CSV table of C-alpha atoms and ligand atoms in Angstrom, one decimal:
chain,number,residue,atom,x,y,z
Z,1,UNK,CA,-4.4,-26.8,-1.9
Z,2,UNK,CA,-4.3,-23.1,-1.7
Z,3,UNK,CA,-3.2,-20.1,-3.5
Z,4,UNK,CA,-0.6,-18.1,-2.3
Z,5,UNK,CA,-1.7,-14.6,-3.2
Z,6,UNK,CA,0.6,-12.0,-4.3
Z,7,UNK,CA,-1.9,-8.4,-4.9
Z,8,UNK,CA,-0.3,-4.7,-4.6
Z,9,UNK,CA,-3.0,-2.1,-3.7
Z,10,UNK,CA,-1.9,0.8,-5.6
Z,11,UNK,CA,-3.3,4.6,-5.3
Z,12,UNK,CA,-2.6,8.2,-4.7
Z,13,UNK,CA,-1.9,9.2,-1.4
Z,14,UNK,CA,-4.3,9.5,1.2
Z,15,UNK,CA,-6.0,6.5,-1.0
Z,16,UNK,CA,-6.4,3.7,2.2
Z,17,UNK,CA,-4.1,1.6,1.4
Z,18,UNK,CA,-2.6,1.2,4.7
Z,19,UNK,CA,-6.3,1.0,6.0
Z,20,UNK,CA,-7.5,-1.4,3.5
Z,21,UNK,CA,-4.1,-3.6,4.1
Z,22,UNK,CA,-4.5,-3.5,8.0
Z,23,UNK,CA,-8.5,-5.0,7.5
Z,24,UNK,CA,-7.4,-7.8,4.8
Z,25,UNK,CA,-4.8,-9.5,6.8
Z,26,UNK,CA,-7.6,-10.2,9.6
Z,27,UNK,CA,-9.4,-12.1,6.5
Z,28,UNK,CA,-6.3,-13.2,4.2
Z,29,UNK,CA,-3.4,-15.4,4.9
Z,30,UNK,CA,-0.9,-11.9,3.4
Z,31,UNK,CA,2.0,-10.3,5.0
Z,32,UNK,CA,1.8,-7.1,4.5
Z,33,UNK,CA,4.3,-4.5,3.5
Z,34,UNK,CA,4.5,-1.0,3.2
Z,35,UNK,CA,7.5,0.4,1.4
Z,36,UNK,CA,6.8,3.7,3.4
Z,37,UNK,CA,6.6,2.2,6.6
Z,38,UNK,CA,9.9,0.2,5.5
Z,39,UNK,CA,11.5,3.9,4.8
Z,40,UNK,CA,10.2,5.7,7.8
Z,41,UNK,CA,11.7,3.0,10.1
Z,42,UNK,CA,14.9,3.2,8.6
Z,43,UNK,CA,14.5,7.3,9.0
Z,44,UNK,CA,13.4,6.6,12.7
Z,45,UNK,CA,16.5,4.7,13.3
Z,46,UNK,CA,18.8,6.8,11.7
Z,47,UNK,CA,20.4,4.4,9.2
Z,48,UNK,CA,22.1,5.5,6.1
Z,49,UNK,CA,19.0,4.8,3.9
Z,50,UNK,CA,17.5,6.8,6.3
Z,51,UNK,CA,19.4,9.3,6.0
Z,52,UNK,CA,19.6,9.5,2.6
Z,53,UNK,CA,15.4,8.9,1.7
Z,54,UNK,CA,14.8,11.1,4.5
Z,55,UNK,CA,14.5,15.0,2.8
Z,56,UNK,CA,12.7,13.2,0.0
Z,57,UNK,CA,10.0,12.1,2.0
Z,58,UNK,CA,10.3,15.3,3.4
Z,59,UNK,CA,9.5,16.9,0.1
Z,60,UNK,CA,6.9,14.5,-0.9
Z,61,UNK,CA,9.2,13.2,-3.7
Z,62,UNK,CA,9.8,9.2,-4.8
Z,63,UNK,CA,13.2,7.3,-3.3
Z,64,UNK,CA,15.8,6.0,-6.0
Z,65,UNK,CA,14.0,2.9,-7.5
Z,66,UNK,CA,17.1,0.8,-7.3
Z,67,UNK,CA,17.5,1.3,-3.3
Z,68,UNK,CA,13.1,0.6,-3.5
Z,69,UNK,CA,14.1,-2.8,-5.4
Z,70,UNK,CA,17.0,-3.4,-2.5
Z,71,UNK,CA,14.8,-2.8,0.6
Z,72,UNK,CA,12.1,-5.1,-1.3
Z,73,UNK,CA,14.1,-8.0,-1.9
Z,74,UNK,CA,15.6,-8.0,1.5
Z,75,UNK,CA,11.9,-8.1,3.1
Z,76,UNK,CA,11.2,-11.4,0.5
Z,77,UNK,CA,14.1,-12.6,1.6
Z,78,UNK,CA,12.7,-13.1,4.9
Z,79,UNK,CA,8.9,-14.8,3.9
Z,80,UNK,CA,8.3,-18.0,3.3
Z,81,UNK,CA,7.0,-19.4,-0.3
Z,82,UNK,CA,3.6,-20.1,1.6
Z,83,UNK,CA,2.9,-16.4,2.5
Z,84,UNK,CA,0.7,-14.2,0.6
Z,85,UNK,CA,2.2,-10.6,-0.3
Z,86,UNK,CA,0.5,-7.2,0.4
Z,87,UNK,CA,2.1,-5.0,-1.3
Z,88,UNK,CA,1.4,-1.5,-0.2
Z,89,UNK,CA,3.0,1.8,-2.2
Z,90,UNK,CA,5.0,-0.7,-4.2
Z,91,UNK,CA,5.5,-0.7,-7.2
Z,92,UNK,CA,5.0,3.2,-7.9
Z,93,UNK,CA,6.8,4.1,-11.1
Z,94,UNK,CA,7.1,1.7,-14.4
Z,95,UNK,CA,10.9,0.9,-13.3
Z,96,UNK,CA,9.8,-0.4,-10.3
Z,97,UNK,CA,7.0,-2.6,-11.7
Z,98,UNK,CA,10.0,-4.1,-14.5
Z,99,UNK,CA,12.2,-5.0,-11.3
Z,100,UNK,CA,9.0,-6.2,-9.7
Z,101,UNK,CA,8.2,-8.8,-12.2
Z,102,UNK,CA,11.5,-9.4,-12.4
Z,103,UNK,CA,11.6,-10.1,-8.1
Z,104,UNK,CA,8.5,-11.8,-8.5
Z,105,UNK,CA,10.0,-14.5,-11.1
Z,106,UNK,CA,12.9,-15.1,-9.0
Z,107,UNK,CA,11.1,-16.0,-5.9
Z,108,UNK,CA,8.6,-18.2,-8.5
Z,109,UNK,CA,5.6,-16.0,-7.4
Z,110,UNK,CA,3.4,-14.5,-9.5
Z,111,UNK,CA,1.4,-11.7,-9.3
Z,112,UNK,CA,-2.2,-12.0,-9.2
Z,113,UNK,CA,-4.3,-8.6,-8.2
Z,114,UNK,CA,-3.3,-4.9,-8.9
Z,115,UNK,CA,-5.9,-3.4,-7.1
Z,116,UNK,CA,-6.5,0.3,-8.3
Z,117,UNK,CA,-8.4,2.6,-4.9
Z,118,UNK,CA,-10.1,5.2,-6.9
Z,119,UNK,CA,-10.0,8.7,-4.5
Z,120,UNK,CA,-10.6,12.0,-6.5
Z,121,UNK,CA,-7.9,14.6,-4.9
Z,122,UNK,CA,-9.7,16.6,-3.1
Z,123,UNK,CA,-10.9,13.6,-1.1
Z,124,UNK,CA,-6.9,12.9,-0.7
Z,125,UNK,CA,-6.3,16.9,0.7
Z,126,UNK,CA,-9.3,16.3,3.2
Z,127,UNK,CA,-8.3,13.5,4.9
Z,128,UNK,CA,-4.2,13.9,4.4
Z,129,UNK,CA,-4.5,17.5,5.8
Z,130,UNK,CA,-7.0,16.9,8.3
Z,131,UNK,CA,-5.3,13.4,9.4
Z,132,UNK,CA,-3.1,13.5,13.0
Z,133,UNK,CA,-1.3,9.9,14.3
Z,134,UNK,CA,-2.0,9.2,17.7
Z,135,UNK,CA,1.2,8.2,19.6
Z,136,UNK,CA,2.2,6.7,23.1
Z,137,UNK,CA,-1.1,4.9,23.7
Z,138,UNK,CA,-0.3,1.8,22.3
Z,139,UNK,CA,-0.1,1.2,18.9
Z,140,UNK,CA,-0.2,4.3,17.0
Z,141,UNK,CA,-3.4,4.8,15.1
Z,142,UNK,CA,-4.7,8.1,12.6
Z,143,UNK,CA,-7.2,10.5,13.5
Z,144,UNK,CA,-8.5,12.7,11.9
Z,145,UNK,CA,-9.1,16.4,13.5
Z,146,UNK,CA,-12.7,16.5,13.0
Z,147,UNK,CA,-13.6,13.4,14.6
Z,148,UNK,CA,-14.1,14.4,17.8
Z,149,UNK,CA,-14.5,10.8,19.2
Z,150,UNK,CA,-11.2,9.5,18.5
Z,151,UNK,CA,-9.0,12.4,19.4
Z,152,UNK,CA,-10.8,12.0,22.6
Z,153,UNK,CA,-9.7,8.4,22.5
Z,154,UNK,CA,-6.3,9.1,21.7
Z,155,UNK,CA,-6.5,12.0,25.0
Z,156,UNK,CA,-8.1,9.9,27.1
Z,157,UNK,CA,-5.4,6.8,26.9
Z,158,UNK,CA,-2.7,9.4,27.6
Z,159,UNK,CA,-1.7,9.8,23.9
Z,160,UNK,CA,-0.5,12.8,21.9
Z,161,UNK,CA,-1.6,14.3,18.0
Z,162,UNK,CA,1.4,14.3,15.7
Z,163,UNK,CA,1.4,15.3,12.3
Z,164,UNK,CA,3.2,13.1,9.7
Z,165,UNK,CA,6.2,15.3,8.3
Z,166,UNK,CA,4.4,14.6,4.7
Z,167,UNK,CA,0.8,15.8,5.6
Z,168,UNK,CA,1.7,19.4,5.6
Z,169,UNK,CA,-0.2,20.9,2.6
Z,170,UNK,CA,2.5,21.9,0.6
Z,171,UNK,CA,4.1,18.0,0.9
Z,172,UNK,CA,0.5,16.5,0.0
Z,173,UNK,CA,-0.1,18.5,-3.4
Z,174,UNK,CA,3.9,17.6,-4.1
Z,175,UNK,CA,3.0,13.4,-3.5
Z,176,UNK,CA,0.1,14.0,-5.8
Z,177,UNK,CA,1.5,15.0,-8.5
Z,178,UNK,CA,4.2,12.1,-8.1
Z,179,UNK,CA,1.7,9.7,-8.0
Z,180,UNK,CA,0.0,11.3,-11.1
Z,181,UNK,CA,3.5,11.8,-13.2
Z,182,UNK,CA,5.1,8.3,-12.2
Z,183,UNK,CA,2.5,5.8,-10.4
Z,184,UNK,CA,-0.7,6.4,-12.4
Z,185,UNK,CA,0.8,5.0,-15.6
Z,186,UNK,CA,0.9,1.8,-14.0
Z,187,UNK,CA,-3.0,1.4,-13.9
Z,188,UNK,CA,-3.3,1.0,-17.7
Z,189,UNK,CA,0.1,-1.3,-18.1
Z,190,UNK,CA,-1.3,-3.5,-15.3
Z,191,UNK,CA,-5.3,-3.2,-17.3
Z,192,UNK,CA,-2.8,-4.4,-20.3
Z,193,UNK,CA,-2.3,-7.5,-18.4
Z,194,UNK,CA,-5.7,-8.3,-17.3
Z,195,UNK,CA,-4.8,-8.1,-13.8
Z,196,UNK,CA,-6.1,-4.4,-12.3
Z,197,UNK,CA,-9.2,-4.1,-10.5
Z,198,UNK,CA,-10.4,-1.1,-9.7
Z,199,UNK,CA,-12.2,-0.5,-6.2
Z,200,UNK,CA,-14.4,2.5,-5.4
Z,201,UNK,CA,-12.6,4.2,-2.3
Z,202,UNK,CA,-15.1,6.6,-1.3
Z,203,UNK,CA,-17.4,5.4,1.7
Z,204,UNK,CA,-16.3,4.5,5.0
Z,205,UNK,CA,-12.9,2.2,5.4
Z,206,UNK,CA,-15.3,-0.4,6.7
Z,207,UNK,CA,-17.4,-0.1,3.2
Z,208,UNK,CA,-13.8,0.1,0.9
Z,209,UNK,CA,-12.2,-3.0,2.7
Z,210,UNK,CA,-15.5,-4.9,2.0
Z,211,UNK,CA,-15.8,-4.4,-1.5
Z,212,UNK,CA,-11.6,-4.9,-1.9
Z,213,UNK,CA,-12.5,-8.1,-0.3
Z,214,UNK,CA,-15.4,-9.4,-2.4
Z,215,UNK,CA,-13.0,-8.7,-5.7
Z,216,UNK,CA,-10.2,-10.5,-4.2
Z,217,UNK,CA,-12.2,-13.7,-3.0
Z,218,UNK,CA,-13.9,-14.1,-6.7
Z,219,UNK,CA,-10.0,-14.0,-8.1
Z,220,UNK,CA,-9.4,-16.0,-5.5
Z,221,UNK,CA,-11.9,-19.0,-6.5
Z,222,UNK,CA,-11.0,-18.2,-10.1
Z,223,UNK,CA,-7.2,-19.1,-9.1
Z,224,UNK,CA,-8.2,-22.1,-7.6
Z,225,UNK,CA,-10.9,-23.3,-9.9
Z,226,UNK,CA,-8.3,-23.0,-12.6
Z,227,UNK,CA,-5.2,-24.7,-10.2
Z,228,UNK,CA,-7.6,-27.9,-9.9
Z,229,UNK,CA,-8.0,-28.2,-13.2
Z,230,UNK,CA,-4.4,-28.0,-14.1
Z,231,UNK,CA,-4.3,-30.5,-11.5
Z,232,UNK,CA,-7.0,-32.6,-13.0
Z,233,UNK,CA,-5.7,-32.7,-16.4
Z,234,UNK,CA,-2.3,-33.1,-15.6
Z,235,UNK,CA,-1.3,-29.7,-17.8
D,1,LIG,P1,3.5,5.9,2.0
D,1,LIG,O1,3.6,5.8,3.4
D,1,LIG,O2,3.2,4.7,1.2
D,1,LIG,O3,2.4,7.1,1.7
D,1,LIG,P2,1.4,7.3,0.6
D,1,LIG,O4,1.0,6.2,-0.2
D,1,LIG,O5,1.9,8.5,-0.2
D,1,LIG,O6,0.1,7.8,1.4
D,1,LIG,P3,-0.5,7.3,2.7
D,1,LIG,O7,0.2,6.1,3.3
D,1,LIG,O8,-0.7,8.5,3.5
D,1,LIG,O9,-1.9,6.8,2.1
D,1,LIG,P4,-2.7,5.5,2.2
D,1,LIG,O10,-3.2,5.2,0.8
D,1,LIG,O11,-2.0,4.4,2.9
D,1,LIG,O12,-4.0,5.9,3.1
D,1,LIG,P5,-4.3,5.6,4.6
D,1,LIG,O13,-4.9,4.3,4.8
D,1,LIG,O14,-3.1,6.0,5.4
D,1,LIG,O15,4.8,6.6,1.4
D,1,LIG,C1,5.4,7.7,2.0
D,1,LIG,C2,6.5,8.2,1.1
D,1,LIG,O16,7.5,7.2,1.0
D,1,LIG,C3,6.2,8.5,-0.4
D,1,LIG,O17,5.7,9.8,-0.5
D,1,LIG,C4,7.6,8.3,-1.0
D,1,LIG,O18,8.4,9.5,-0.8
D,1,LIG,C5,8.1,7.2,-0.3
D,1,LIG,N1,7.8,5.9,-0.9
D,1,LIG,C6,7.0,4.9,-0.4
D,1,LIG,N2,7.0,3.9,-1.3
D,1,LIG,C7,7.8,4.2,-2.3
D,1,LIG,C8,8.2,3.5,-3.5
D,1,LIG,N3,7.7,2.3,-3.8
D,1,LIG,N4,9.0,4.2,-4.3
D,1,LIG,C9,9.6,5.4,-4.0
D,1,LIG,N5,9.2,6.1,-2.9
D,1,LIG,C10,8.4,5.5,-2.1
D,1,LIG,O19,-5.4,6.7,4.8
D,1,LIG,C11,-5.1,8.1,4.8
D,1,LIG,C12,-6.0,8.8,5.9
D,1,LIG,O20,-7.4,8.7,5.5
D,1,LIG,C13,-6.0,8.2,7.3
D,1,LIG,O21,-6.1,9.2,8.2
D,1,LIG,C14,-7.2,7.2,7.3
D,1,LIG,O22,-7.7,7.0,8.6
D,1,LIG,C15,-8.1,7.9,6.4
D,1,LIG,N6,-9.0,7.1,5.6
D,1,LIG,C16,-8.7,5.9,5.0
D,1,LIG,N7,-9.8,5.4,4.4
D,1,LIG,C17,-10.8,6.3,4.5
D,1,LIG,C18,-12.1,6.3,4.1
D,1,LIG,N8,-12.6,5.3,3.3
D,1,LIG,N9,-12.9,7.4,4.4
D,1,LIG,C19,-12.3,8.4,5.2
D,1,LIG,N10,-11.1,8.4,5.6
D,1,LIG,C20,-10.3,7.4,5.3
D,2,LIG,MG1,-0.1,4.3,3.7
């Protein structure tokens, strides 16, 4: 038998989540989900969350929790109890984490890994500022303006820079102090619970993805070392 793992990688902005996510699902059996991602698409198609999330984002500021607990629960709706969870920007203020744990019961998950990336800000204004998404050559992927070799990639395959709305400087230093006013509190109320690890994000996304892998494989064996057990024992 085994565990269906349920981890949120939480962090400032510009952290690697969505790097570190994209690695772990070529290891783990997770789904991953990014509450931005889920908000942008609904901008890009011009729905009415989308309409209404959209000068938020704009300005680097939080949506409402409640709609963040709506869109959530509408994307568990849709997995199956075997399938791991990768949370990505989610939960992000202390409400959200209540509704959360809340979600999490309902669906009879639980949540095993809060993994903390560590990136001092400055860190976060180099690579935010400096970062460019490459479109129309296939699947979009970030570059970053002094890395000569991949916007020659992204030329070469016929692709074009484009700056998220949210990178511009102004919009970075507003998501950063967000994430220090309303998401940082959660690192000492998930410590509380004896379920944050915290991971080192300086290095190369290669080097941060390893060692967010190594923690989560020796919870991993922990989980199951405990489930057999349980199963063992009959408790
Ligand atoms: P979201 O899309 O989640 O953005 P974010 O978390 O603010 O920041 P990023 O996605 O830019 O950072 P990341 O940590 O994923 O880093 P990445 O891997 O991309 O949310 C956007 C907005 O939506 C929020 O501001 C908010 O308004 C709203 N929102 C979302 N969730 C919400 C919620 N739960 N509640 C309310 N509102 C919500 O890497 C960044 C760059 O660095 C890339 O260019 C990458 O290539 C590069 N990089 C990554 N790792 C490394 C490394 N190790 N070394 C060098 N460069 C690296
Ligand atoms: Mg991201």
């Amino acid at each position: 038998m085994t565990t269906v793992l349920n981890l949120v990688l939480l962090g400032p902005p510009g952290a690697g989540k969505s790097t570190i996510a994209e690695e772990l699902v070529h290891q783990l059996p997770l789904v991953p989900i990014s509450t931005g991602a889920l908000l942008r698409a609904e901008i890009s198609a011009r729905t009415r969350i989308g309409r209404e999330v959209a000068p938020l984002l704009e300005r680097g500021e939080l949506a409402p929790d409640s709609l963040m607990d709506r869109l959530l629960r509408a994307r568990l709706e849709t997995l199956d109890p075997d399938q791991g969870l990768l949370l990505d920007g989610y939960p992000r203020t202390m409400r959200q984490a209540l509704g959360f744990a809340a979600m999490l019961a309902d669906y009879d998950r639980t949540l095993h890994m809060v993994i903390a990336i560590e990136v001092a800000d400055d860190e976060v204004i180099r690579r935010l500022s400096g970062r460019r998404i490459c479109e129309g050559a296939g699947e979009p992927f970030p570059v970053h303006i002094d890395d000569l070799a991949s916007i020659m990639r992204c030329r070469e395959r016929g692709g074009r820079l484009v700056q998220r709305d949210d990178d511009r400087p102004e919009v970075v230093r507003q998501r950063l102090i967000a994430y220090h006013q309303q998401t940082a509190p959660l690192i000492a109320y998930y410590e509380d619970q004896g379920i944050l690890r915290r991971i080192d994000g300086s290095g190369t996304p290669a080097e941060v993805a390893r060692r967010t892998l190594a923690v989560i494989l020796r919870t991993e064996n922990r989980e199951l070392r405990t489930e057999n057990r349980e199963l063992r024992t009959g408790n």
